[in-house]
């Protein structure tokens, strides 16, 4: 879509609390001559803020109808959501404006999310902040950390990242249970290591 020889301008649409992604400057350097990048604050959208841009990278999918209308007026052709959910995005307005819409499917980030969740679980079990503080003070063997093995992990949602986390947690000896709106097949159950996978009606069994 943005493959002509001239540099295409891309607008990064992001919330002021989170700001531009930390990798934006590195991307700006690497893409020099191919893309001209600008940043549009979600709380400072004004007439002309998308002028000259051909694409928008939406950090999280938060654009409402007014924002999409302004983007359409500016001639935006492509809308990329950095995320999977479209709950807060004016999808109908984007379609009416004939803007190509893309998002980041769960499979593209599933392993990273699963590993990060596992990292946090281990940090809690091992009381990592206090352990680091004690180590800096040369205070050893405290606190005594817990183990994930033998614990039960409940997953509310068995999408791509949930299934990846189930595999990793079960490999550590955890009992993994979960629910999802869809019914999992036998092969998925075997691969995931889930000991129970129910539907929405079974949520009381896992909470």
CSV table of C-alpha atoms in Angstrom, one decimal:
chain,number,residue,atom,x,y,z
A,1,UNK,CA,0.0,0.0,0.0
A,2,UNK,CA,2.8,2.4,0.9
A,3,UNK,CA,5.4,1.1,-1.6
A,4,UNK,CA,6.0,4.0,-3.9
A,5,UNK,CA,9.5,5.4,-4.2
A,6,UNK,CA,8.8,8.6,-2.1
A,7,UNK,CA,8.9,8.6,1.7
A,8,UNK,CA,5.4,8.0,3.1
A,9,UNK,CA,4.4,9.9,6.2
A,10,UNK,CA,3.1,7.7,9.0
A,11,UNK,CA,1.4,9.2,12.1
A,12,UNK,CA,1.8,7.4,15.4
A,13,UNK,CA,-1.4,7.9,17.4
A,14,UNK,CA,-0.8,7.4,21.1
A,15,UNK,CA,-2.1,8.3,24.5
A,16,UNK,CA,-0.1,11.0,26.4
A,17,UNK,CA,0.2,8.9,29.5
A,18,UNK,CA,2.1,6.2,27.6
A,19,UNK,CA,3.7,8.5,25.0
A,20,UNK,CA,5.4,7.3,21.9
A,21,UNK,CA,6.8,3.8,22.1
A,22,UNK,CA,10.4,3.6,23.3
A,23,UNK,CA,11.5,2.0,20.0
A,24,UNK,CA,10.1,4.8,17.9
A,25,UNK,CA,13.3,6.7,17.6
A,26,UNK,CA,15.2,3.6,16.6
A,27,UNK,CA,12.5,2.8,14.0
A,28,UNK,CA,12.7,6.4,12.8
A,29,UNK,CA,16.5,6.0,12.2
A,30,UNK,CA,16.2,2.6,10.5
A,31,UNK,CA,13.3,3.7,8.2
A,32,UNK,CA,14.9,7.0,7.2
A,33,UNK,CA,14.1,7.6,3.5
A,34,UNK,CA,11.2,5.2,3.5
A,35,UNK,CA,8.9,6.6,6.2
A,36,UNK,CA,8.5,10.1,7.6
A,37,UNK,CA,7.2,9.6,11.1
A,38,UNK,CA,5.1,12.0,13.2
A,39,UNK,CA,3.3,11.7,16.6
A,40,UNK,CA,-0.3,12.6,17.2
A,41,UNK,CA,-1.4,12.9,20.9
A,42,UNK,CA,-4.8,11.3,21.5
A,43,UNK,CA,-5.9,14.3,23.5
A,44,UNK,CA,-4.7,16.9,21.1
A,45,UNK,CA,-6.3,15.8,17.8
A,46,UNK,CA,-7.0,19.0,15.8
A,47,UNK,CA,-7.9,19.8,12.2
A,48,UNK,CA,-4.9,19.0,10.0
A,49,UNK,CA,-3.1,16.8,12.5
A,50,UNK,CA,-3.0,14.0,10.0
A,51,UNK,CA,-2.5,16.1,6.9
A,52,UNK,CA,0.3,14.7,4.7
A,53,UNK,CA,0.1,11.2,6.3
A,54,UNK,CA,-1.0,8.2,4.4
A,55,UNK,CA,-1.1,5.7,7.4
A,56,UNK,CA,-1.8,5.8,11.1
A,57,UNK,CA,-0.3,3.4,13.7
A,58,UNK,CA,-2.8,3.4,16.5
A,59,UNK,CA,-1.2,2.4,19.8
A,60,UNK,CA,-4.0,0.3,21.4
A,61,UNK,CA,-6.9,1.1,19.1
A,62,UNK,CA,-8.5,4.1,20.8
A,63,UNK,CA,-9.6,6.2,17.9
A,64,UNK,CA,-13.2,7.4,18.1
A,65,UNK,CA,-15.5,8.5,15.3
A,66,UNK,CA,-14.3,12.1,15.3
A,67,UNK,CA,-10.7,11.1,15.1
A,68,UNK,CA,-11.3,8.7,12.2
A,69,UNK,CA,-13.4,11.4,10.4
A,70,UNK,CA,-10.4,13.8,10.6
A,71,UNK,CA,-8.1,11.1,9.4
A,72,UNK,CA,-10.4,10.4,6.4
A,73,UNK,CA,-10.6,14.1,5.6
A,74,UNK,CA,-6.7,14.1,5.5
A,75,UNK,CA,-6.7,11.2,3.1
A,76,UNK,CA,-5.5,8.4,5.4
A,77,UNK,CA,-5.4,5.1,3.5
A,78,UNK,CA,-4.2,2.6,6.1
A,79,UNK,CA,-5.0,2.1,9.8
A,80,UNK,CA,-2.8,-0.2,11.8
A,81,UNK,CA,-3.8,-1.1,15.4
A,82,UNK,CA,-0.9,-2.1,17.6
A,83,UNK,CA,-2.9,-4.6,19.6
A,84,UNK,CA,-5.6,-7.3,19.0
A,85,UNK,CA,-8.8,-5.9,20.5
A,86,UNK,CA,-11.0,-3.4,18.5
A,87,UNK,CA,-13.5,-2.8,21.3
A,88,UNK,CA,-12.7,1.0,21.6
A,89,UNK,CA,-12.1,1.7,17.9
A,90,UNK,CA,-14.6,3.2,15.6
A,91,UNK,CA,-14.4,0.3,13.2
A,92,UNK,CA,-17.6,1.1,11.3
A,93,UNK,CA,-16.4,4.6,10.6
A,94,UNK,CA,-13.1,3.2,9.3
A,95,UNK,CA,-14.9,0.9,7.0
A,96,UNK,CA,-17.3,3.6,5.7
A,97,UNK,CA,-14.2,5.7,5.0
A,98,UNK,CA,-12.8,2.9,3.0
A,99,UNK,CA,-9.6,2.9,5.1
A,100,UNK,CA,-7.7,-0.4,5.2
A,101,UNK,CA,-7.7,-1.7,8.8
A,102,UNK,CA,-5.1,-4.1,10.3
A,103,UNK,CA,-4.4,-5.3,13.8
A,104,UNK,CA,-1.9,-7.5,15.5
A,105,UNK,CA,-3.3,-11.0,15.9
A,106,UNK,CA,-2.7,-12.8,19.1
A,107,UNK,CA,-0.4,-15.3,17.5
A,108,UNK,CA,2.1,-12.6,16.8
A,109,UNK,CA,2.5,-11.7,20.4
A,110,UNK,CA,1.4,-14.8,22.2
A,111,UNK,CA,4.8,-16.2,23.2
A,112,UNK,CA,6.1,-12.8,24.4
A,113,UNK,CA,2.9,-12.2,26.5
A,114,UNK,CA,3.0,-15.7,27.9
A,115,UNK,CA,6.7,-15.4,28.9
A,116,UNK,CA,6.1,-12.0,30.5
A,117,UNK,CA,3.1,-13.3,32.5
A,118,UNK,CA,5.3,-16.2,33.7
A,119,UNK,CA,8.0,-13.8,34.6
A,120,UNK,CA,5.6,-11.9,36.8
A,121,UNK,CA,4.2,-15.0,38.4
A,122,UNK,CA,7.8,-16.1,39.3
A,123,UNK,CA,8.6,-12.7,40.6
A,124,UNK,CA,5.6,-12.8,43.0
A,125,UNK,CA,6.3,-16.3,44.1
A,126,UNK,CA,10.0,-15.5,44.8
A,127,UNK,CA,9.2,-12.1,46.3
A,128,UNK,CA,11.7,-10.6,43.8
A,129,UNK,CA,11.6,-6.9,44.8
A,130,UNK,CA,12.5,-7.8,48.5
A,131,UNK,CA,15.0,-10.4,47.4
A,132,UNK,CA,16.8,-7.8,45.2
A,133,UNK,CA,16.7,-5.3,48.0
A,134,UNK,CA,18.2,-7.8,50.5
A,135,UNK,CA,20.9,-8.8,48.0
A,136,UNK,CA,22.0,-5.2,47.5
A,137,UNK,CA,22.4,-5.0,51.3
A,138,UNK,CA,24.4,-8.3,51.4
A,139,UNK,CA,21.5,-9.9,53.3
A,140,UNK,CA,21.3,-13.5,52.0
A,141,UNK,CA,18.7,-16.3,52.1
A,142,UNK,CA,15.8,-13.9,52.8
A,143,UNK,CA,13.0,-14.0,51.9
A,144,UNK,CA,12.3,-17.6,51.4
A,145,UNK,CA,10.5,-17.8,48.1
A,146,UNK,CA,7.6,-19.9,47.1
A,147,UNK,CA,7.2,-22.4,44.2
A,148,UNK,CA,4.8,-22.5,41.3
A,149,UNK,CA,4.9,-26.2,41.2
A,150,UNK,CA,1.7,-27.7,42.7
A,151,UNK,CA,-0.1,-24.3,42.5
A,152,UNK,CA,-3.3,-23.8,40.4
A,153,UNK,CA,-3.4,-21.3,37.6
A,154,UNK,CA,-6.8,-20.1,36.4
A,155,UNK,CA,-7.0,-18.6,32.9
A,156,UNK,CA,-10.0,-16.5,31.9
A,157,UNK,CA,-9.7,-16.7,28.2
A,158,UNK,CA,-7.8,-19.4,26.2
A,159,UNK,CA,-6.7,-17.4,23.2
A,160,UNK,CA,-3.2,-17.6,21.7
A,161,UNK,CA,-1.4,-16.1,24.7
A,162,UNK,CA,-3.5,-18.0,27.2
A,163,UNK,CA,-2.7,-21.3,25.5
A,164,UNK,CA,1.0,-20.5,25.4
A,165,UNK,CA,1.0,-19.6,29.1
A,166,UNK,CA,-0.9,-22.9,29.9
A,167,UNK,CA,1.9,-24.9,28.2
A,168,UNK,CA,4.6,-23.1,30.1
A,169,UNK,CA,2.8,-23.3,33.5
A,170,UNK,CA,2.0,-26.9,33.1
A,171,UNK,CA,5.6,-27.7,32.2
A,172,UNK,CA,6.5,-26.2,35.6
A,173,UNK,CA,4.2,-28.6,37.4
A,174,UNK,CA,1.2,-26.2,37.8
A,175,UNK,CA,-2.4,-27.4,37.6
A,176,UNK,CA,-3.9,-25.2,34.8
A,177,UNK,CA,-7.6,-24.7,34.4
A,178,UNK,CA,-9.5,-22.2,32.3
A,179,UNK,CA,-12.6,-21.1,30.4
A,180,UNK,CA,-13.2,-19.6,27.0
A,181,UNK,CA,-16.1,-18.7,24.8
A,182,UNK,CA,-15.1,-21.4,22.3
A,183,UNK,CA,-14.8,-25.1,22.9
A,184,UNK,CA,-11.3,-26.5,22.7
A,185,UNK,CA,-10.6,-29.6,20.7
A,186,UNK,CA,-8.9,-32.7,22.1
A,187,UNK,CA,-5.6,-31.9,20.4
A,188,UNK,CA,-5.5,-28.4,21.9
A,189,UNK,CA,-6.2,-29.8,25.3
A,190,UNK,CA,-3.4,-32.3,25.1
A,191,UNK,CA,-0.9,-29.7,23.8
A,192,UNK,CA,-1.8,-27.0,26.3
A,193,UNK,CA,-1.6,-29.2,29.4
A,194,UNK,CA,-4.9,-27.9,30.7
A,195,UNK,CA,-6.6,-30.2,33.3
A,196,UNK,CA,-9.9,-28.4,32.8
A,197,UNK,CA,-11.2,-26.2,30.0
A,198,UNK,CA,-14.8,-25.1,30.3
A,199,UNK,CA,-17.1,-22.5,28.8
A,200,UNK,CA,-18.4,-19.2,30.1
A,201,UNK,CA,-21.0,-21.0,32.2
A,202,UNK,CA,-18.1,-22.7,34.1
A,203,UNK,CA,-16.5,-19.5,35.3
A,204,UNK,CA,-17.5,-20.2,38.9
A,205,UNK,CA,-15.4,-23.4,38.8
A,206,UNK,CA,-12.2,-21.6,38.0
A,207,UNK,CA,-12.6,-18.4,40.1
